[in-house]
């Protein structure tokens, strides 16, 4: 009887991110609310009691002949590349019946053409490998590409290291690749972007380094997990063109500004339309919070905490009508918290703690404080408890605020619903508005000035 594969990871579920936000920062400081639930994975099916009925080997202990030969060679190469197997996860990987190997899942071929290419004799093929949490030490061999019909490869929570083989690009049916919580290193594995059917990519908790190629976000992926590595440099602006619903970049070494959507001016802008959760926390991002972040139509979780962002918050953040978690804690933000932020109806956790805000209205206290979803400790608000010492507030230069100055105004006209008494326009000095050059004298180069037009 053919072995059934486990159900695929439901990457579109917005609550699937909580466990990826493990330390360095305690979860109590991450400002994560009830929107984020437990990690979701399908359970492997029970092992079949009967051997695979399509095995073509002449003896149960010998190498198979015919269409099984490549699969057998690939699995034996993977076993040989493992130097430590403390749990005996691969003890059953012997003999010709590869479908009886623990952690190996067989099913019908993806299509008739694939079966014909394999020789047409086997009614089942190796469709998946699940060796999660086996604590295997070793490497991932090139020969894994011989598993021509593989649809999922789950190897998380092991001690596999070295580089990810370029031959992964040959796995044309692979939809899920989970290499998280291992010891893989080197630059971003570009071969993963050449896997034609891939929709789920999990590389978190490894030692990958270097810059991210812009093509990462051009790939048609449902989920991109890259947190807890050593990636550096600027985050590509192509992030906002990604079709992914979940993108995690937390706990890396990214620098520079928060990526700005290609179409800064105008609501919606056709970008970021599917993304629901974006995590930038614990990098070294600098500069302003971009106005365009307020026009992400589907965002539910946005975490910019533990960076070095400065200046005033844009009023466009009040356009995030579906936002549930907005974490801006542990930055260098200044000015008064826009009252409009406190009108966010679905917010379950709004944290602006440990910045340098000088004013927070009683309106925010009434609308959010009473619900226990508002955290503004560690700021510079006069007359409020648990604020920074006054000398610390006085000594903070606050120069970043000059290049990110925003003039408070009415709810931006670009927001859906409600009456808009003004139009808020965020302008970078020297950029074009509507195709025309536009500059503001006296502003710092690269700065942003927001003007409210009645």
One Martini backbone bead per residue (centre of mass of N, CA, C, O) as a GRO file, in nm:
protein
  454
    1UNK     BB    1   0.095   0.037   0.024
    2UNK     BB    2   0.089   0.355  -0.011
    3UNK     BB    3   0.237   0.629   0.111
    4UNK     BB    4   0.149   0.898   0.293
    5UNK     BB    5   0.163   1.227   0.309
    6UNK     BB    6   0.181   1.500   0.467
    7UNK     BB    7   0.048   1.776   0.524
    8UNK     BB    8   0.080   2.082   0.430
    9UNK     BB    9   0.190   2.385   0.492
   10UNK     BB   10  -0.006   2.661   0.610
   11UNK     BB   11   0.113   2.964   0.508
   12UNK     BB   12  -0.161   3.150   0.528
   13UNK     BB   13  -0.143   3.150   0.827
   14UNK     BB   14  -0.109   3.416   1.046
   15UNK     BB   15  -0.047   3.224   1.324
   16UNK     BB   16   0.264   3.088   1.235
   17UNK     BB   17   0.507   3.272   1.409
   18UNK     BB   18   0.582   3.260   1.716
   19UNK     BB   19   0.831   3.046   1.735
   20UNK     BB   20   1.034   3.227   1.562
   21UNK     BB   21   1.046   3.427   1.830
   22UNK     BB   22   1.311   3.387   1.956
   23UNK     BB   23   1.563   3.453   2.080
   24UNK     BB   24   1.714   3.712   2.244
   25UNK     BB   25   1.442   3.824   2.308
   26UNK     BB   26   1.207   3.826   2.510
   27UNK     BB   27   0.875   3.768   2.461
   28UNK     BB   28   0.780   3.997   2.657
   29UNK     BB   29   0.937   4.223   2.456
   30UNK     BB   30   0.790   4.182   2.161
   31UNK     BB   31   0.477   4.246   2.141
   32UNK     BB   32   0.293   3.984   2.141
   33UNK     BB   33  -0.006   3.861   2.049
   34UNK     BB   34  -0.288   3.662   1.987
   35UNK     BB   35  -0.240   3.640   1.676
   36UNK     BB   36  -0.010   3.454   1.771
   37UNK     BB   37   0.053   3.125   1.733
   38UNK     BB   38   0.120   2.821   1.679
   39UNK     BB   39   0.285   2.598   1.532
   40UNK     BB   40   0.232   2.457   1.201
   41UNK     BB   41   0.200   2.100   1.141
   42UNK     BB   42   0.211   1.816   0.994
   43UNK     BB   43   0.162   1.486   1.049
   44UNK     BB   44   0.293   1.203   1.025
   45UNK     BB   45   0.226   0.918   0.907
   46UNK     BB   46   0.182   0.609   0.943
   47UNK     BB   47   0.337   0.328   0.912
   48UNK     BB   48   0.341   0.080   0.714
   49UNK     BB   49   0.308  -0.275   0.733
   50UNK     BB   50   0.353  -0.293   0.435
   51UNK     BB   51   0.512  -0.333   0.164
   52UNK     BB   52   0.603  -0.224  -0.126
   53UNK     BB   53   0.435  -0.322  -0.432
   54UNK     BB   54   0.685  -0.195  -0.635
   55UNK     BB   55   0.918  -0.354  -0.583
   56UNK     BB   56   1.220  -0.456  -0.789
   57UNK     BB   57   1.364  -0.640  -0.619
   58UNK     BB   58   1.521  -0.956  -0.565
   59UNK     BB   59   1.593  -0.849  -0.270
   60UNK     BB   60   1.547  -0.709   0.041
   61UNK     BB   61   1.878  -0.653   0.083
   62UNK     BB   62   1.906  -0.527  -0.190
   63UNK     BB   63   1.951  -0.355  -0.457
   64UNK     BB   64   1.770  -0.197  -0.671
   65UNK     BB   65   1.591  -0.198  -0.960
   66UNK     BB   66   1.536   0.036  -1.173
   67UNK     BB   67   1.342   0.302  -1.055
   68UNK     BB   68   1.484   0.273  -0.756
   69UNK     BB   69   1.791   0.334  -0.782
   70UNK     BB   70   1.808   0.644  -0.736
   71UNK     BB   71   1.669   0.654  -0.462
   72UNK     BB   72   1.862   0.470  -0.318
   73UNK     BB   73   2.120   0.636  -0.370
   74UNK     BB   74   2.025   0.896  -0.227
   75UNK     BB   75   1.967   0.776   0.058
   76UNK     BB   76   2.253   0.656   0.101
   77UNK     BB   77   2.399   0.930   0.078
   78UNK     BB   78   2.259   1.060   0.318
   79UNK     BB   79   2.350   0.853   0.525
   80UNK     BB   80   2.664   0.890   0.471
   81UNK     BB   81   2.653   1.210   0.558
   82UNK     BB   82   2.609   1.089   0.839
   83UNK     BB   83   2.792   1.094   1.155
   84UNK     BB   84   2.530   1.134   1.346
   85UNK     BB   85   2.276   0.902   1.523
   86UNK     BB   86   2.143   0.903   1.830
   87UNK     BB   87   1.830   0.796   1.748
   88UNK     BB   88   1.815   0.604   1.495
   89UNK     BB   89   1.667   0.723   1.231
   90UNK     BB   90   1.847   0.530   1.007
   91UNK     BB   91   1.823   0.219   1.075
   92UNK     BB   92   1.602   0.145   0.837
   93UNK     BB   93   1.819   0.213   0.598
   94UNK     BB   94   1.755  -0.082   0.444
   95UNK     BB   95   1.742  -0.190   0.151
   96UNK     BB   96   1.507  -0.174  -0.120
   97UNK     BB   97   1.263  -0.061   0.062
   98UNK     BB   98   1.228   0.272   0.079
   99UNK     BB   99   0.923   0.293   0.191
  100UNK     BB  100   1.030   0.170   0.485
  101UNK     BB  101   1.160   0.415   0.567
  102UNK     BB  102   1.217   0.627   0.802
  103UNK     BB  103   1.082   0.936   0.681
  104UNK     BB  104   0.961   0.802   0.425
  105UNK     BB  105   0.750   0.911   0.145
  106UNK     BB  106   0.497   0.767  -0.052
  107UNK     BB  107   0.366   0.803  -0.392
  108UNK     BB  108   0.233   0.904  -0.648
  109UNK     BB  109   0.303   1.042  -0.914
  110UNK     BB  110   0.255   1.359  -1.027
  111UNK     BB  111   0.278   1.227  -1.323
  112UNK     BB  112   0.297   1.049  -1.612
  113UNK     BB  113   0.567   1.158  -1.717
  114UNK     BB  114   0.734   1.089  -1.465
  115UNK     BB  115   0.689   0.785  -1.480
  116UNK     BB  116   0.814   0.745  -1.758
  117UNK     BB  117   1.097   0.854  -1.680
  118UNK     BB  118   1.127   0.609  -1.459
  119UNK     BB  119   1.000   0.353  -1.653
  120UNK     BB  120   0.688   0.275  -1.554
  121UNK     BB  121   0.697   0.054  -1.304
  122UNK     BB  122   0.619   0.254  -1.081
  123UNK     BB  123   0.347   0.354  -0.861
  124UNK     BB  124   0.574   0.471  -0.674
  125UNK     BB  125   0.730   0.744  -0.493
  126UNK     BB  126   0.946   0.961  -0.360
  127UNK     BB  127   0.790   1.248  -0.192
  128UNK     BB  128   0.927   1.238   0.110
  129UNK     BB  129   1.106   1.405   0.389
  130UNK     BB  130   1.110   1.338   0.759
  131UNK     BB  131   1.377   1.465   0.998
  132UNK     BB  132   1.274   1.594   1.239
  133UNK     BB  133   1.442   1.599   1.536
  134UNK     BB  134   1.710   1.387   1.501
  135UNK     BB  135   2.008   1.495   1.551
  136UNK     BB  136   2.176   1.526   1.299
  137UNK     BB  137   2.504   1.478   1.170
  138UNK     BB  138   2.619   1.675   0.883
  139UNK     BB  139   2.522   1.663   0.543
  140UNK     BB  140   2.413   1.773   0.216
  141UNK     BB  141   2.389   1.605  -0.063
  142UNK     BB  142   2.379   1.609  -0.404
  143UNK     BB  143   2.203   1.336  -0.438
  144UNK     BB  144   1.916   1.447  -0.366
  145UNK     BB  145   1.839   1.506  -0.673
  146UNK     BB  146   1.748   1.198  -0.736
  147UNK     BB  147   1.469   1.289  -0.610
  148UNK     BB  148   1.260   1.370  -0.857
  149UNK     BB  149   0.964   1.361  -0.668
  150UNK     BB  150   1.006   1.566  -0.459
  151UNK     BB  151   0.795   1.774  -0.232
  152UNK     BB  152   0.940   1.724   0.056
  153UNK     BB  153   1.189   1.883   0.294
  154UNK     BB  154   1.245   1.783   0.637
  155UNK     BB  155   1.533   1.917   0.855
  156UNK     BB  156   1.475   2.010   1.130
  157UNK     BB  157   1.656   1.995   1.409
  158UNK     BB  158   1.971   1.972   1.357
  159UNK     BB  159   2.340   1.919   1.247
  160UNK     BB  160   2.356   2.054   0.973
  161UNK     BB  161   2.612   2.146   0.737
  162UNK     BB  162   2.727   2.378   0.539
  163UNK     BB  163   2.633   2.367   0.223
  164UNK     BB  164   2.395   2.414  -0.007
  165UNK     BB  165   2.312   2.247  -0.271
  166UNK     BB  166   2.278   2.317  -0.611
  167UNK     BB  167   2.095   2.058  -0.689
  168UNK     BB  168   1.811   2.157  -0.590
  169UNK     BB  169   1.714   2.275  -0.867
  170UNK     BB  170   1.618   1.974  -0.973
  171UNK     BB  171   1.352   1.993  -0.787
  172UNK     BB  172   1.058   2.034  -0.952
  173UNK     BB  173   0.842   1.936  -0.702
  174UNK     BB  174   0.930   2.120  -0.483
  175UNK     BB  175   0.751   2.298  -0.209
  176UNK     BB  176   0.917   2.209   0.062
  177UNK     BB  177   1.174   2.385   0.264
  178UNK     BB  178   1.334   2.260   0.572
  179UNK     BB  179   1.643   2.402   0.738
  180UNK     BB  180   1.599   2.456   1.022
  181UNK     BB  181   1.795   2.438   1.284
  182UNK     BB  182   2.109   2.455   1.203
  183UNK     BB  183   2.458   2.475   1.033
  184UNK     BB  184   2.431   2.645   0.802
  185UNK     BB  185   2.628   2.813   0.545
  186UNK     BB  186   2.683   3.098   0.387
  187UNK     BB  187   2.527   3.206   0.145
  188UNK     BB  188   2.262   3.242  -0.008
  189UNK     BB  189   2.074   2.984  -0.151
  190UNK     BB  190   2.019   3.014  -0.484
  191UNK     BB  191   1.897   2.735  -0.561
  192UNK     BB  192   1.611   2.784  -0.431
  193UNK     BB  193   1.518   2.993  -0.666
  194UNK     BB  194   1.521   2.735  -0.891
  195UNK     BB  195   1.270   2.610  -0.771
  196UNK     BB  196   0.974   2.598  -0.933
  197UNK     BB  197   0.760   2.488  -0.681
  198UNK     BB  198   0.829   2.671  -0.457
  199UNK     BB  199   0.650   2.800  -0.138
  200UNK     BB  200   0.846   2.697   0.107
  201UNK     BB  201   1.086   2.881   0.316
  202UNK     BB  202   1.327   2.752   0.569
  203UNK     BB  203   1.630   2.925   0.724
  204UNK     BB  204   1.628   2.938   1.012
  205UNK     BB  205   1.864   2.894   1.233
  206UNK     BB  206   2.157   2.978   1.120
  207UNK     BB  207   2.475   3.084   0.922
  208UNK     BB  208   2.395   3.283   0.728
  209UNK     BB  209   2.534   3.521   0.488
  210UNK     BB  210   2.510   3.826   0.376
  211UNK     BB  211   2.331   3.921   0.114
  212UNK     BB  212   2.028   3.975  -0.026
  213UNK     BB  213   1.866   3.883  -0.289
  214UNK     BB  214   1.608   4.021  -0.467
  215UNK     BB  215   1.484   3.738  -0.565
  216UNK     BB  216   1.349   3.641  -0.307
  217UNK     BB  217   1.083   3.840  -0.363
  218UNK     BB  218   1.016   3.717  -0.660
  219UNK     BB  219   0.932   3.469  -0.550
  220UNK     BB  220   0.665   3.226  -0.534
  221UNK     BB  221   0.591   3.272  -0.209
  222UNK     BB  222   0.426   3.217   0.104
  223UNK     BB  223   0.704   3.172   0.273
  224UNK     BB  224   0.966   3.363   0.466
  225UNK     BB  225   1.240   3.224   0.658
  226UNK     BB  226   1.534   3.430   0.795
  227UNK     BB  227   1.580   3.414   1.078
  228UNK     BB  228   1.856   3.374   1.261
  229UNK     BB  229   2.118   3.502   1.129
  230UNK     BB  230   2.389   3.682   0.919
  231UNK     BB  231   2.260   3.896   0.773
  232UNK     BB  232   2.329   4.177   0.552
  233UNK     BB  233   2.259   4.481   0.484
  234UNK     BB  234   2.025   4.563   0.271
  235UNK     BB  235   1.695   4.559   0.216
  236UNK     BB  236   1.515   4.486  -0.033
  237UNK     BB  237   1.259   4.649  -0.207
  238UNK     BB  238   1.121   4.377  -0.311
  239UNK     BB  239   0.957   4.291  -0.065
  240UNK     BB  240   0.677   4.440  -0.159
  241UNK     BB  241   0.646   4.219  -0.412
  242UNK     BB  242   0.575   3.992  -0.250
  243UNK     BB  243   0.351   3.704  -0.215
  244UNK     BB  244   0.387   3.680   0.071
  245UNK     BB  245   0.248   3.651   0.406
  246UNK     BB  246   0.539   3.572   0.532
  247UNK     BB  247   0.809   3.775   0.683
  248UNK     BB  248   1.136   3.693   0.824
  249UNK     BB  249   1.421   3.916   0.962
  250UNK     BB  250   1.506   3.851   1.230
  251UNK     BB  251   1.802   3.840   1.382
  252UNK     BB  252   2.022   4.017   1.235
  253UNK     BB  253   2.243   4.256   1.021
  254UNK     BB  254   2.079   4.481   0.926
  255UNK     BB  255   2.085   4.779   0.730
  256UNK     BB  256   1.946   5.071   0.709
  257UNK     BB  257   1.655   5.106   0.565
  258UNK     BB  258   1.341   5.075   0.531
  259UNK     BB  259   1.167   4.956   0.301
  260UNK     BB  260   1.029   5.095   0.006
  261UNK     BB  261   0.784   5.131  -0.179
  262UNK     BB  262   0.767   5.202  -0.511
  263UNK     BB  263   0.476   5.342  -0.422
  264UNK     BB  264   0.445   5.596  -0.209
  265UNK     BB  265   0.208   5.740  -0.367
  266UNK     BB  266  -0.058   5.605  -0.249
  267UNK     BB  267  -0.286   5.391  -0.201
  268UNK     BB  268  -0.176   5.056  -0.207
  269UNK     BB  269   0.011   5.043  -0.496
  270UNK     BB  270   0.021   4.718  -0.545
  271UNK     BB  271   0.165   4.648  -0.268
  272UNK     BB  272   0.166   4.420  -0.023
  273UNK     BB  273  -0.118   4.261  -0.057
  274UNK     BB  274  -0.047   3.977   0.123
  275UNK     BB  275   0.090   4.073   0.360
  276UNK     BB  276   0.074   4.004   0.728
  277UNK     BB  277   0.384   3.942   0.814
  278UNK     BB  278   0.647   4.155   0.956
  279UNK     BB  279   0.996   4.102   1.065
  280UNK     BB  280   1.259   4.341   1.193
  281UNK     BB  281   1.376   4.262   1.447
  282UNK     BB  282   1.691   4.289   1.555
  283UNK     BB  283   1.865   4.514   1.416
  284UNK     BB  284   2.015   4.810   1.219
  285UNK     BB  285   1.795   5.014   1.164
  286UNK     BB  286   1.746   5.325   0.993
  287UNK     BB  287   1.567   5.603   1.018
  288UNK     BB  288   1.263   5.614   0.900
  289UNK     BB  289   0.929   5.572   0.900
  290UNK     BB  290   0.754   5.490   0.646
  291UNK     BB  291   0.470   5.596   0.497
  292UNK     BB  292   0.401   5.331   0.322
  293UNK     BB  293   0.322   5.136   0.558
  294UNK     BB  294   0.016   5.245   0.570
  295UNK     BB  295  -0.047   5.079   0.271
  296UNK     BB  296  -0.093   4.796   0.389
  297UNK     BB  297  -0.377   4.605   0.340
  298UNK     BB  298  -0.300   4.310   0.521
  299UNK     BB  299  -0.176   4.386   0.779
  300UNK     BB  300  -0.114   4.245   1.124
  301UNK     BB  301   0.211   4.228   1.152
  302UNK     BB  302   0.445   4.479   1.294
  303UNK     BB  303   0.806   4.459   1.350
  304UNK     BB  304   1.053   4.728   1.466
  305UNK     BB  305   1.213   4.637   1.691
  306UNK     BB  306   1.531   4.673   1.780
  307UNK     BB  307   1.651   4.950   1.667
  308UNK     BB  308   1.739   5.289   1.496
  309UNK     BB  309   1.491   5.454   1.483
  310UNK     BB  310   1.371   5.782   1.379
  311UNK     BB  311   1.165   6.022   1.468
  312UNK     BB  312   0.861   6.051   1.337
  313UNK     BB  313   0.550   5.941   1.305
  314UNK     BB  314   0.334   5.845   1.075
  315UNK     BB  315  -0.007   5.889   1.007
  316UNK     BB  316  -0.043   5.636   0.813
  317UNK     BB  317  -0.067   5.413   1.035
  318UNK     BB  318  -0.385   5.463   1.063
  319UNK     BB  319  -0.448   5.275   0.797
  320UNK     BB  320  -0.420   5.003   0.969
  321UNK     BB  321  -0.706   4.836   1.002
  322UNK     BB  322  -0.577   4.521   1.053
  323UNK     BB  323  -0.407   4.569   1.290
  324UNK     BB  324  -0.268   4.391   1.590
  325UNK     BB  325   0.055   4.426   1.566
  326UNK     BB  326   0.258   4.706   1.700
  327UNK     BB  327   0.618   4.730   1.704
  328UNK     BB  328   0.840   5.016   1.835
  329UNK     BB  329   1.040   4.928   2.024
  330UNK     BB  330   1.353   5.015   2.075
  331UNK     BB  331   1.426   5.316   1.983
  332UNK     BB  332   1.444   5.681   1.846
  333UNK     BB  333   1.175   5.807   1.894
  334UNK     BB  334   0.982   6.109   1.847
  335UNK     BB  335   0.765   6.307   1.984
  336UNK     BB  336   0.433   6.263   1.915
  337UNK     BB  337   0.182   6.057   1.941
  338UNK     BB  338  -0.043   5.975   1.728
  339UNK     BB  339  -0.376   5.968   1.779
  340UNK     BB  340  -0.462   5.784   1.538
  341UNK     BB  341  -0.341   5.516   1.648
  342UNK     BB  342  -0.578   5.485   1.870
  343UNK     BB  343  -0.802   5.395   1.636
  344UNK     BB  344  -0.727   5.108   1.623
  345UNK     BB  345  -0.952   4.847   1.637
  346UNK     BB  346  -0.758   4.564   1.623
  347UNK     BB  347  -0.574   4.615   1.844
  348UNK     BB  348  -0.359   4.417   2.085
  349UNK     BB  349  -0.058   4.555   2.027
  350UNK     BB  350   0.097   4.859   2.146
  351UNK     BB  351   0.446   4.947   2.109
  352UNK     BB  352   0.661   5.240   2.242
  353UNK     BB  353   0.884   5.154   2.406
  354UNK     BB  354   1.185   5.286   2.443
  355UNK     BB  355   1.198   5.592   2.372
  356UNK     BB  356   1.137   5.969   2.296
  357UNK     BB  357   0.867   6.048   2.377
  358UNK     BB  358   0.680   6.360   2.474
  359UNK     BB  359   0.379   6.256   2.382
  360UNK     BB  360   0.059   6.146   2.530
  361UNK     BB  361  -0.259   6.103   2.517
  362UNK     BB  362  -0.562   6.055   2.680
  363UNK     BB  363  -0.692   5.905   2.447
  364UNK     BB  364  -0.509   5.657   2.454
  365UNK     BB  365  -0.578   5.572   2.738
  366UNK     BB  366  -0.880   5.525   2.688
  367UNK     BB  367  -0.864   5.328   2.426
  368UNK     BB  368  -0.605   5.136   2.532
  369UNK     BB  369  -0.534   5.125   2.836
  370UNK     BB  370  -0.803   4.983   2.930
  371UNK     BB  371  -0.716   4.715   2.749
  372UNK     BB  372  -0.400   4.642   2.776
  373UNK     BB  373  -0.240   4.735   2.472
  374UNK     BB  374  -0.047   4.967   2.601
  375UNK     BB  375   0.309   5.061   2.557
  376UNK     BB  376   0.506   5.355   2.718
  377UNK     BB  377   0.755   5.292   2.845
  378UNK     BB  378   1.055   5.467   2.841
  379UNK     BB  379   1.013   5.773   2.811
  380UNK     BB  380   0.933   6.153   2.790
  381UNK     BB  381   0.669   6.184   2.971
  382UNK     BB  382   0.520   6.404   3.146
  383UNK     BB  383   0.372   6.273   3.441
  384UNK     BB  384   0.470   5.981   3.397
  385UNK     BB  385   0.520   5.667   3.448
  386UNK     BB  386   0.794   5.497   3.365
  387UNK     BB  387   1.028   5.691   3.283
  388UNK     BB  388   1.273   5.861   3.193
  389UNK     BB  389   1.513   6.039   3.287
  390UNK     BB  390   1.549   6.366   3.232
  391UNK     BB  391   1.853   6.376   3.155
  392UNK     BB  392   1.822   6.169   2.923
  393UNK     BB  393   1.629   6.343   2.754
  394UNK     BB  394   1.812   6.601   2.732
  395UNK     BB  395   2.066   6.444   2.594
  396UNK     BB  396   1.906   6.378   2.357
  397UNK     BB  397   1.944   6.500   2.044
  398UNK     BB  398   1.724   6.434   1.805
  399UNK     BB  399   1.819   6.466   1.496
  400UNK     BB  400   1.638   6.264   1.341
  401UNK     BB  401   1.375   6.443   1.354
  402UNK     BB  402   1.451   6.651   1.125
  403UNK     BB  403   1.440   6.421   0.885
  404UNK     BB  404   1.129   6.326   1.018
  405UNK     BB  405   0.924   6.541   0.981
  406UNK     BB  406   0.591   6.588   1.119
  407UNK     BB  407   0.274   6.720   1.049
  408UNK     BB  408   0.003   6.729   1.202
  409UNK     BB  409  -0.312   6.571   1.108
  410UNK     BB  410  -0.528   6.432   0.941
  411UNK     BB  411  -0.658   6.183   0.801
  412UNK     BB  412  -0.551   6.029   0.549
  413UNK     BB  413  -0.680   6.012   0.227
  414UNK     BB  414  -0.575   5.712   0.159
  415UNK     BB  415  -0.769   5.606   0.340
  416UNK     BB  416  -1.007   5.393   0.421
  417UNK     BB  417  -1.242   5.560   0.511
  418UNK     BB  418  -1.368   5.819   0.615
  419UNK     BB  419  -1.279   6.140   0.687
  420UNK     BB  420  -1.081   6.372   0.494
  421UNK     BB  421  -0.924   6.690   0.564
  422UNK     BB  422  -0.650   6.571   0.440
  423UNK     BB  423  -0.324   6.560   0.287
  424UNK     BB  424  -0.060   6.332   0.320
  425UNK     BB  425   0.283   6.410   0.235
  426UNK     BB  426   0.569   6.227   0.156
  427UNK     BB  427   0.902   6.376   0.123
  428UNK     BB  428   1.185   6.339  -0.053
  429UNK     BB  429   1.456   6.493  -0.113
  430UNK     BB  430   1.470   6.505  -0.469
  431UNK     BB  431   1.214   6.391  -0.555
  432UNK     BB  432   0.933   6.267  -0.722
  433UNK     BB  433   0.609   6.415  -0.815
  434UNK     BB  434   0.442   6.307  -1.069
  435UNK     BB  435   0.733   6.343  -1.237
  436UNK     BB  436   0.832   6.577  -1.056
  437UNK     BB  437   1.043   6.778  -0.929
  438UNK     BB  438   1.126   6.774  -0.566
  439UNK     BB  439   1.205   7.032  -0.325
  440UNK     BB  440   1.339   7.121   0.007
  441UNK     BB  441   1.455   7.372   0.158
  442UNK     BB  442   1.659   7.295   0.449
  443UNK     BB  443   1.676   7.003   0.417
  444UNK     BB  444   1.796   6.717   0.457
  445UNK     BB  445   1.948   6.484   0.303
  446UNK     BB  446   1.703   6.242   0.262
  447UNK     BB  447   1.464   6.358   0.376
  448UNK     BB  448   1.144   6.407   0.552
  449UNK     BB  449   0.841   6.575   0.458
  450UNK     BB  450   0.527   6.664   0.600
  451UNK     BB  451   0.224   6.762   0.435
  452UNK     BB  452  -0.080   6.935   0.501
  453UNK     BB  453  -0.362   6.943   0.290
  454UNK     BB  454  -0.679   7.100   0.284
   0.00000   0.00000   0.00000
